[in-house]
mmCIF file of C-alpha atoms in Angstrom:
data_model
loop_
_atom_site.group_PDB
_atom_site.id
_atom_site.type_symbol
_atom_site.label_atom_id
_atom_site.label_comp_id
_atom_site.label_asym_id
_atom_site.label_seq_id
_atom_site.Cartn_x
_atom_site.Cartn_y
_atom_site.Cartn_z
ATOM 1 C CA UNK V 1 78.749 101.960 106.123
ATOM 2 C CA UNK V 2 80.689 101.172 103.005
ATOM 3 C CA UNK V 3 78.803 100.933 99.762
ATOM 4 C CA UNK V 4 80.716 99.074 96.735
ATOM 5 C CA UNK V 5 79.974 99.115 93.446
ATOM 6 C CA UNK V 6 80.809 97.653 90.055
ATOM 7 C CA UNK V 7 79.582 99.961 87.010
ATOM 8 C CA UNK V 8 79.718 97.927 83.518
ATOM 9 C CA UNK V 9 80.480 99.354 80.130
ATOM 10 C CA UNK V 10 80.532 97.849 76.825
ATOM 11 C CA UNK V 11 81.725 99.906 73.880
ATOM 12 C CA UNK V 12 81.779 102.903 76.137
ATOM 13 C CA UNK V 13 78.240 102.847 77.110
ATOM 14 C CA UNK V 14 77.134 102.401 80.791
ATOM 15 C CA UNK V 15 75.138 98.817 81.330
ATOM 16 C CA UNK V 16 74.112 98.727 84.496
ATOM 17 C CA UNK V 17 75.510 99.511 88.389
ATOM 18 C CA UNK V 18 75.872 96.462 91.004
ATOM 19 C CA UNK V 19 75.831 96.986 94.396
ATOM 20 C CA UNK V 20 78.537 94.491 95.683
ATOM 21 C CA UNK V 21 76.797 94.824 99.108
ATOM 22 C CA UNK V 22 73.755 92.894 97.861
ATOM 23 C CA UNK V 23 75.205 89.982 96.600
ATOM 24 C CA UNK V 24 74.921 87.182 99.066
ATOM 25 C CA UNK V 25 78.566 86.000 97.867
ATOM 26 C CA UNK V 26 80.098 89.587 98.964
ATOM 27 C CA UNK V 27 80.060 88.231 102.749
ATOM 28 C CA UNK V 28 81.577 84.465 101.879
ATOM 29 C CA UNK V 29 84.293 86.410 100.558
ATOM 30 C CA UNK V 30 84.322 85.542 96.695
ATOM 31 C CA UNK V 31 82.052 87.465 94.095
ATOM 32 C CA UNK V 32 82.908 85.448 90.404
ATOM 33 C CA UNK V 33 82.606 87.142 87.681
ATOM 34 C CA UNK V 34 82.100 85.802 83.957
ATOM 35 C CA UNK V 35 80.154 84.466 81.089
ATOM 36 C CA UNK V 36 78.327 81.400 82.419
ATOM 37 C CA UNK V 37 75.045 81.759 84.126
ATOM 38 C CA UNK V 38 76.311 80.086 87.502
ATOM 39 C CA UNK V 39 78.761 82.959 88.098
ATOM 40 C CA UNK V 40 77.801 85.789 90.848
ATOM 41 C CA UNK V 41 77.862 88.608 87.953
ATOM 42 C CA UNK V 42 77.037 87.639 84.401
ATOM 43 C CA UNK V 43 78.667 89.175 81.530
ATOM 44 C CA UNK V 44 77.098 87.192 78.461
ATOM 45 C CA UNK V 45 79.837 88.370 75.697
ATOM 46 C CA UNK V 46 81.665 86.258 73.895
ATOM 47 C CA UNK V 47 84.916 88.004 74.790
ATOM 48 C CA UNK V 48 84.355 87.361 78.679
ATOM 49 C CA UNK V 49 85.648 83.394 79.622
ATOM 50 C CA UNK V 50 83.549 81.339 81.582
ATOM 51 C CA UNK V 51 84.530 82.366 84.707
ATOM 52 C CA UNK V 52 86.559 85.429 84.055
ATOM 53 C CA UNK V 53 87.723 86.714 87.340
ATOM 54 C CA UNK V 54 86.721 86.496 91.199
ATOM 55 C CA UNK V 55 86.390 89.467 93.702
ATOM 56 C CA UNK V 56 87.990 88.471 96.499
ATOM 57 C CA UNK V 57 86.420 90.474 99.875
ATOM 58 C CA UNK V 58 88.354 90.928 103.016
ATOM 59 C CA UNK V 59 86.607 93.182 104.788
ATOM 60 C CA UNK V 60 86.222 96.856 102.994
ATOM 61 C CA UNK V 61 89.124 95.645 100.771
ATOM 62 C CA UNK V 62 88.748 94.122 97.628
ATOM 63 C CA UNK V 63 90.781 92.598 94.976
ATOM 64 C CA UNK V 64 90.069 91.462 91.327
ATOM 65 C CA UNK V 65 92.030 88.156 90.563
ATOM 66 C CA UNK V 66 92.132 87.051 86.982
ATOM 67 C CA UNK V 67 91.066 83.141 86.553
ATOM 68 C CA UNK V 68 93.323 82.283 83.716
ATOM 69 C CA UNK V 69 91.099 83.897 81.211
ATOM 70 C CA UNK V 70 92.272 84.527 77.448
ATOM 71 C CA UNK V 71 91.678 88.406 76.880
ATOM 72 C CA UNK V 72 93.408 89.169 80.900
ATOM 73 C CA UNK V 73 92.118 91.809 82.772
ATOM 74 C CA UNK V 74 94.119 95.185 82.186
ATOM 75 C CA UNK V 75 94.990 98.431 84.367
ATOM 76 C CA UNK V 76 95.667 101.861 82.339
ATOM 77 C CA UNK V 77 96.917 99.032 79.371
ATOM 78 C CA UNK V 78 99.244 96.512 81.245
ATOM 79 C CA UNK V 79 97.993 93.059 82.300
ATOM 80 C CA UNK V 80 97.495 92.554 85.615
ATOM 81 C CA UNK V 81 96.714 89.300 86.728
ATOM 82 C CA UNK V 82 96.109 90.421 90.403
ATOM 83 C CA UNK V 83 94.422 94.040 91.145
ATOM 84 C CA UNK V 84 94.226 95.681 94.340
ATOM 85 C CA UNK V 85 91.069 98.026 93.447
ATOM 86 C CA UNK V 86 90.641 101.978 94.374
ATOM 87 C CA UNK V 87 87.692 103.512 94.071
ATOM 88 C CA UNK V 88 87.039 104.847 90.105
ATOM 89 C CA UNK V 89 89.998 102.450 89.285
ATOM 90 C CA UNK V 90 88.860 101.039 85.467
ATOM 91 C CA UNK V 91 89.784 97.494 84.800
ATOM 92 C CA UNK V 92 89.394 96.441 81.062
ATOM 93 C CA UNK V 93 88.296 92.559 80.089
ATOM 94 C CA UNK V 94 89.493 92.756 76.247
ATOM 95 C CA UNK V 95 92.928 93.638 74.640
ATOM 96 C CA UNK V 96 91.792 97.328 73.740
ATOM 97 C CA UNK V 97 89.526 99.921 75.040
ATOM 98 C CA UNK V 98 88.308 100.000 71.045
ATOM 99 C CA UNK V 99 87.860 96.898 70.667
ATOM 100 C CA UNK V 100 84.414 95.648 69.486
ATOM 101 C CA UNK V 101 82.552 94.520 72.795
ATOM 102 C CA UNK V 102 85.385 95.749 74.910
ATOM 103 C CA UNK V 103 83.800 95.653 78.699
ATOM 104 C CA UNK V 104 85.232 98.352 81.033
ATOM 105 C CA UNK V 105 84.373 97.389 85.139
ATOM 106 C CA UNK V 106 84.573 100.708 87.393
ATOM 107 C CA UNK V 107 84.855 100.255 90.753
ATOM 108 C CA UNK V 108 83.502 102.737 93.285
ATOM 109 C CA UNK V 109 83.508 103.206 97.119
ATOM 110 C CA UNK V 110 80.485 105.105 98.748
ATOM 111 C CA UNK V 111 79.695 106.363 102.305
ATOM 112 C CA UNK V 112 76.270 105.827 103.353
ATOM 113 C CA UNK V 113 76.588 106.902 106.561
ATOM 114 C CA UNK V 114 74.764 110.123 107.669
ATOM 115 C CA UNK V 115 76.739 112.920 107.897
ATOM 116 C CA UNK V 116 76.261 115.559 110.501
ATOM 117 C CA UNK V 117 74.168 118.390 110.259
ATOM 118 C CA UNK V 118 76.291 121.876 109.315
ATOM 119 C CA UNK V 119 73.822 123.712 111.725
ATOM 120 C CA UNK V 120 74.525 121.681 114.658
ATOM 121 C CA UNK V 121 78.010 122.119 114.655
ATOM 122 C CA UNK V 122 78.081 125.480 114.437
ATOM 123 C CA UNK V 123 75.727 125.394 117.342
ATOM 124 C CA UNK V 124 78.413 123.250 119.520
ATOM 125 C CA UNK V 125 80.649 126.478 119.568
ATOM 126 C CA UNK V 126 83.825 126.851 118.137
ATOM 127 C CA UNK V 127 85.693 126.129 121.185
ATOM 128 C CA UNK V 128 84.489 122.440 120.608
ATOM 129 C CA UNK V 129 84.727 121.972 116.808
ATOM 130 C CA UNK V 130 88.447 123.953 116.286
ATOM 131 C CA UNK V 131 90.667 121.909 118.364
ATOM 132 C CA UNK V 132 89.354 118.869 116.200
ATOM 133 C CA UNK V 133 89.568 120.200 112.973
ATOM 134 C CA UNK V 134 93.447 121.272 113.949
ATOM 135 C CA UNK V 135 94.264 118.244 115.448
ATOM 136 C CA UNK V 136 92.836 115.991 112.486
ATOM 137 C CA UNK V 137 94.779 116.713 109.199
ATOM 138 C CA UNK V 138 98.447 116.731 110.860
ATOM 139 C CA UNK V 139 97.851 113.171 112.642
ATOM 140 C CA UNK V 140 97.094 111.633 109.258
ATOM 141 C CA UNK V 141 99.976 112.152 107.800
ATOM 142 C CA UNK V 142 102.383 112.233 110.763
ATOM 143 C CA UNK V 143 100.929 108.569 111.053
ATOM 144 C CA UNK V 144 101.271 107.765 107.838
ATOM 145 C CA UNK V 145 105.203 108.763 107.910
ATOM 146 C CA UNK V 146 105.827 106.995 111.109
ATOM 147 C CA UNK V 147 104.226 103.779 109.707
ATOM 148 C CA UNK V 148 106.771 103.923 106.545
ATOM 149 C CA UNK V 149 109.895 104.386 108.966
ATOM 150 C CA UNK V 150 109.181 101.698 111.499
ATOM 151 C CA UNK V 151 108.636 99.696 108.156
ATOM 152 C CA UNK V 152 112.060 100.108 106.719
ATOM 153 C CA UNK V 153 113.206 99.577 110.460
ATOM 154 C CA UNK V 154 111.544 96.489 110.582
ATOM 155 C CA UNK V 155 112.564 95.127 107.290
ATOM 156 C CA UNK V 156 116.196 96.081 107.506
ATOM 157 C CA UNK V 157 116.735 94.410 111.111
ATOM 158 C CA UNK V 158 115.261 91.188 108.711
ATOM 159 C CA UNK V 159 117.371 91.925 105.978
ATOM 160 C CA UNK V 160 120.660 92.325 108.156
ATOM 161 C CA UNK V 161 119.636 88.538 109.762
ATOM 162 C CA UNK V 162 119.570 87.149 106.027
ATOM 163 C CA UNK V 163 122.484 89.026 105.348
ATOM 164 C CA UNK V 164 124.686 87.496 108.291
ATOM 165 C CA UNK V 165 123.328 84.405 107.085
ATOM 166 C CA UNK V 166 124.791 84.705 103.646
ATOM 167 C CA UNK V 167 128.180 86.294 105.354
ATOM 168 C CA UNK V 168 128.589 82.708 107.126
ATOM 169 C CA UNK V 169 127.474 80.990 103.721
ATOM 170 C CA UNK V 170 130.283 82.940 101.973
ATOM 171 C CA UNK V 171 133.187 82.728 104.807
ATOM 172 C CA UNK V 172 132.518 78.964 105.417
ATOM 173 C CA UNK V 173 132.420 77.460 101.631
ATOM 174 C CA UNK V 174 134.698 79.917 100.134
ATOM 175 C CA UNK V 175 131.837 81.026 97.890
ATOM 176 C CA UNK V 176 133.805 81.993 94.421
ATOM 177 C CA UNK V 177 132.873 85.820 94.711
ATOM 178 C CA UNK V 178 135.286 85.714 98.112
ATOM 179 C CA UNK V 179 138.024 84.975 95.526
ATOM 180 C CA UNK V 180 137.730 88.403 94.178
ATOM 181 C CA UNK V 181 137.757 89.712 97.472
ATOM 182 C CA UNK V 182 136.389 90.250 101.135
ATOM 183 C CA UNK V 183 134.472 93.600 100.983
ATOM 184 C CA UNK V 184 132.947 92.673 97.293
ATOM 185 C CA UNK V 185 131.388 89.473 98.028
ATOM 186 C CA UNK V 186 129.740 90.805 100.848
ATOM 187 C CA UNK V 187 128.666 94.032 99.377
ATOM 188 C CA UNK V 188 127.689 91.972 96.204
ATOM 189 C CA UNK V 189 126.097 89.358 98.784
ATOM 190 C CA UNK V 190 124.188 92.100 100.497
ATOM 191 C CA UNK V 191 122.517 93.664 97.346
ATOM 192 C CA UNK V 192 121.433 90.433 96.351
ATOM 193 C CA UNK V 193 119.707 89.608 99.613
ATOM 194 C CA UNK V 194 118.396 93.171 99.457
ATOM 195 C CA UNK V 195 117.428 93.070 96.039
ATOM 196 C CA UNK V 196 115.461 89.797 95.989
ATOM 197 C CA UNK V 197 113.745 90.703 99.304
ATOM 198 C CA UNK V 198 112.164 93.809 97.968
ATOM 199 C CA UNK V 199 111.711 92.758 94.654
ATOM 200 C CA UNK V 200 110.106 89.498 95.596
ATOM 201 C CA UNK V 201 107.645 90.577 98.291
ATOM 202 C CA UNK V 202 106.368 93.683 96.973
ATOM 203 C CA UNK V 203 105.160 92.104 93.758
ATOM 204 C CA UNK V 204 103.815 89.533 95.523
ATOM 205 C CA UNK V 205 100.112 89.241 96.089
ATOM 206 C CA UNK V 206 100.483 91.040 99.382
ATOM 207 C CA UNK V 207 102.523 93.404 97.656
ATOM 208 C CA UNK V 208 104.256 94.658 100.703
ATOM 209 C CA UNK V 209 107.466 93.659 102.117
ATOM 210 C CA UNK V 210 107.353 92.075 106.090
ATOM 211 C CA UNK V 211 107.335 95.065 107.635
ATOM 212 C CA UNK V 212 105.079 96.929 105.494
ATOM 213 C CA UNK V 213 102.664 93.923 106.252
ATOM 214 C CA UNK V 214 102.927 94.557 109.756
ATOM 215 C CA UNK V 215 102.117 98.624 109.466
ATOM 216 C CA UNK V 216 99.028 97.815 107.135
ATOM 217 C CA UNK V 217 100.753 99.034 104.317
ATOM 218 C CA UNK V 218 101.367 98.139 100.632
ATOM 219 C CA UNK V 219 102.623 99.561 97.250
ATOM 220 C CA UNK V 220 100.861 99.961 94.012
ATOM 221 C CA UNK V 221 102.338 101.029 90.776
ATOM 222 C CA UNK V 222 101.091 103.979 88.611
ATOM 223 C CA UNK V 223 97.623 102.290 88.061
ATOM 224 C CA UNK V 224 97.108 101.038 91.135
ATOM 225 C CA UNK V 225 98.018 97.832 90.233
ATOM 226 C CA UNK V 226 100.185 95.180 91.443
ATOM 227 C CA UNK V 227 103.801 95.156 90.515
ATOM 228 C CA UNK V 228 105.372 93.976 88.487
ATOM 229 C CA UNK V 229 109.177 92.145 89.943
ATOM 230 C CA UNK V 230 110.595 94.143 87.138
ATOM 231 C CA UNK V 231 109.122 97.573 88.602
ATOM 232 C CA UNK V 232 109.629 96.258 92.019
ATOM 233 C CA UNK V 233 113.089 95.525 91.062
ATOM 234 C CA UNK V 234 113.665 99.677 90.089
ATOM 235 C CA UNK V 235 111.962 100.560 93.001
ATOM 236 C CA UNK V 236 114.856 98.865 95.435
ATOM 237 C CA UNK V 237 117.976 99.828 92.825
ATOM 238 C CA UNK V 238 116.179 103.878 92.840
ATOM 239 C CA UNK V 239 116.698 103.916 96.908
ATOM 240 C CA UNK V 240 120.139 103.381 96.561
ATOM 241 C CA UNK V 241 119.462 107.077 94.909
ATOM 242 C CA UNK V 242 117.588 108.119 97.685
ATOM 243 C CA UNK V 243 120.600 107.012 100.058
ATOM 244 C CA UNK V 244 123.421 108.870 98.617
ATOM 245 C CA UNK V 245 121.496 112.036 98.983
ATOM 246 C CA UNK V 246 121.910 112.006 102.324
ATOM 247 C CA UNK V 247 118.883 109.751 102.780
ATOM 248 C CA UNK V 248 116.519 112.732 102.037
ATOM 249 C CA UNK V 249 115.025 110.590 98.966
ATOM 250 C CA UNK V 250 113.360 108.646 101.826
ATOM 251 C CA UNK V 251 111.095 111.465 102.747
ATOM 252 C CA UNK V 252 107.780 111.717 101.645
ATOM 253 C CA UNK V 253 107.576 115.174 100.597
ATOM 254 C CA UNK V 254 106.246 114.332 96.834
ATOM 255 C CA UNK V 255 102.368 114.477 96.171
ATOM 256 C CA UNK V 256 100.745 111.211 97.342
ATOM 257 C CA UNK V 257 103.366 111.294 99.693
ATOM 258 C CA UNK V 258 105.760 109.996 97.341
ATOM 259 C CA UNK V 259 109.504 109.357 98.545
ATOM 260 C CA UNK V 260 112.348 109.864 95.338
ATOM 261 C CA UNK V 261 112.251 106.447 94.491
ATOM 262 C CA UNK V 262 108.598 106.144 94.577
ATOM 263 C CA UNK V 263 108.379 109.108 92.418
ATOM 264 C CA UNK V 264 111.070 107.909 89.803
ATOM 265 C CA UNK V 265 109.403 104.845 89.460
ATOM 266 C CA UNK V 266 105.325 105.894 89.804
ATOM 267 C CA UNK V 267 104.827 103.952 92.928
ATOM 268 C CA UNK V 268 102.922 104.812 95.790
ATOM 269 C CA UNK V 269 102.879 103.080 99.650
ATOM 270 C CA UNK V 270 99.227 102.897 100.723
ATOM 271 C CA UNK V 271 97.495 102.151 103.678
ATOM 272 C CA UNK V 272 95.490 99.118 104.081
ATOM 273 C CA UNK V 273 91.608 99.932 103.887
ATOM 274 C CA UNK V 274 90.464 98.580 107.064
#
């Protein structure tokens, strides 16, 4: 079973540990988090609002949403108002990490479950233990890569609907860019569609496009963060990079199996943690 935790520092010195788990409000599905004594986790510091932030728990996946408070919660320095959270991810309630009183929440993910005895295994034989271990490790990310391609299949059979949409849109009311041209208001038409689509979705709160939705996938920034439209917005104009290289940019040959436009822009497509 999954053990979370929430480890509180204030001016750099460890507070206490909270096991998430324990917390009657970690199975309604909303842990708050703030200043006032009603909240789930108290942090009694004048620099914390009232009711800072809320855990929100959907199964072994959590998220910290900000509740409007004034000092924000921040990821490696940039404000995030919605954070998808990885285990010894650091989210800072303050405006600097020096800061008098600045409280730094690290999140952590442990395994309680028992883990098989070395000496039994070895006593199965290796005839029963090799084929697993050879087996395991290639599936993941063969998977993983498989996921990401039906992904971009998915979302550009949506996109090319959209697209035909705006063709029509553009053919039927003589849209002015069809002044300047056939081919360039529907190139110009399709980057648009593409561009917002992208942009849009993956710095959503799902931060995943349609069809990374339906593969349980999702993309994070440098931090592990949501975001931003502005970073989603490289991400989408650095494929067009990854497409006049033959499409090998698409490959996920970069560590954290980064494609070229993840890795230009510090992105990174996840898997959901089920």
């Amino acid at each position: 079973m999954l053990k979370h935790y929430l480890t509180i520092y204030v001016d750099g010195k460890k507070q206490e540990t909270i096991c998430l788990n324990n917390l009657e409000s970690f199975y309604s599905g909303r842990i708050s988090i703030g200043r006032l004594e009603s909240n789930d986790i108290v942090l009694a510091y004048p620099i914390v609002s009232r009711t800072h932030a809320y855990l929100e728990v959907q199964g072994n996946k959590l998220e910290l949403v900000d509740n409007g408070s004034l000092n924000k919660l921040r990821v490696g320095g940039n404000v995030s108002p919605r954070i998808r959270l990885a285990s010894g991810m650091k989210v800072l309630i303050g405006t600097s990490p020096r800061a008098v009183g600045a409280i730094v929440l690290q999140y952590n993910v442990i395994d309680d479950a028992p883990q098989p005895d070395p000496r039994m295994q070895q006593s199965m034989g290796r005839a029963s233990t090799q084929p697993q271990r050879r087996g395991a490790a290639p599936q993941s990310g063969k998977t993983f890569f498989v996921q990401r391609v039906l992904a971009m299949m998915i979302d550009y059979m949506i996109c090319m609907f959209i697209w035909f949409g705006a063709f029509v849109l553009i053919f039927i009311t003589r849209f002015p860019w069809f002044d300047h041209g056939f081919v360039p208001a529907v190139v110009l038409a399709a980057l648009a569609v593409g561009w917002l689509y992208y942009a849009l979705l993956e710095s959503s709160a799902k931060q995943a496009t349609l069809g990374k939705l339906i593969m349980g996938l999702y993309v994070v920034d440098a931090h592990g963060a949501m975001p931003s439209f502005g970073l989603a917005s490289k991400r989408f104009f650095a494929k067009i990079l990854s497409g006049i290289i033959l499409g090998i940019g698409f490959l996920p040959i970069f560590g954290h199996k980064q494609t070229l436009h993840d890795r230009l822009t510090g992105c990174r497509v996840v898997k959901q943690n089920l």
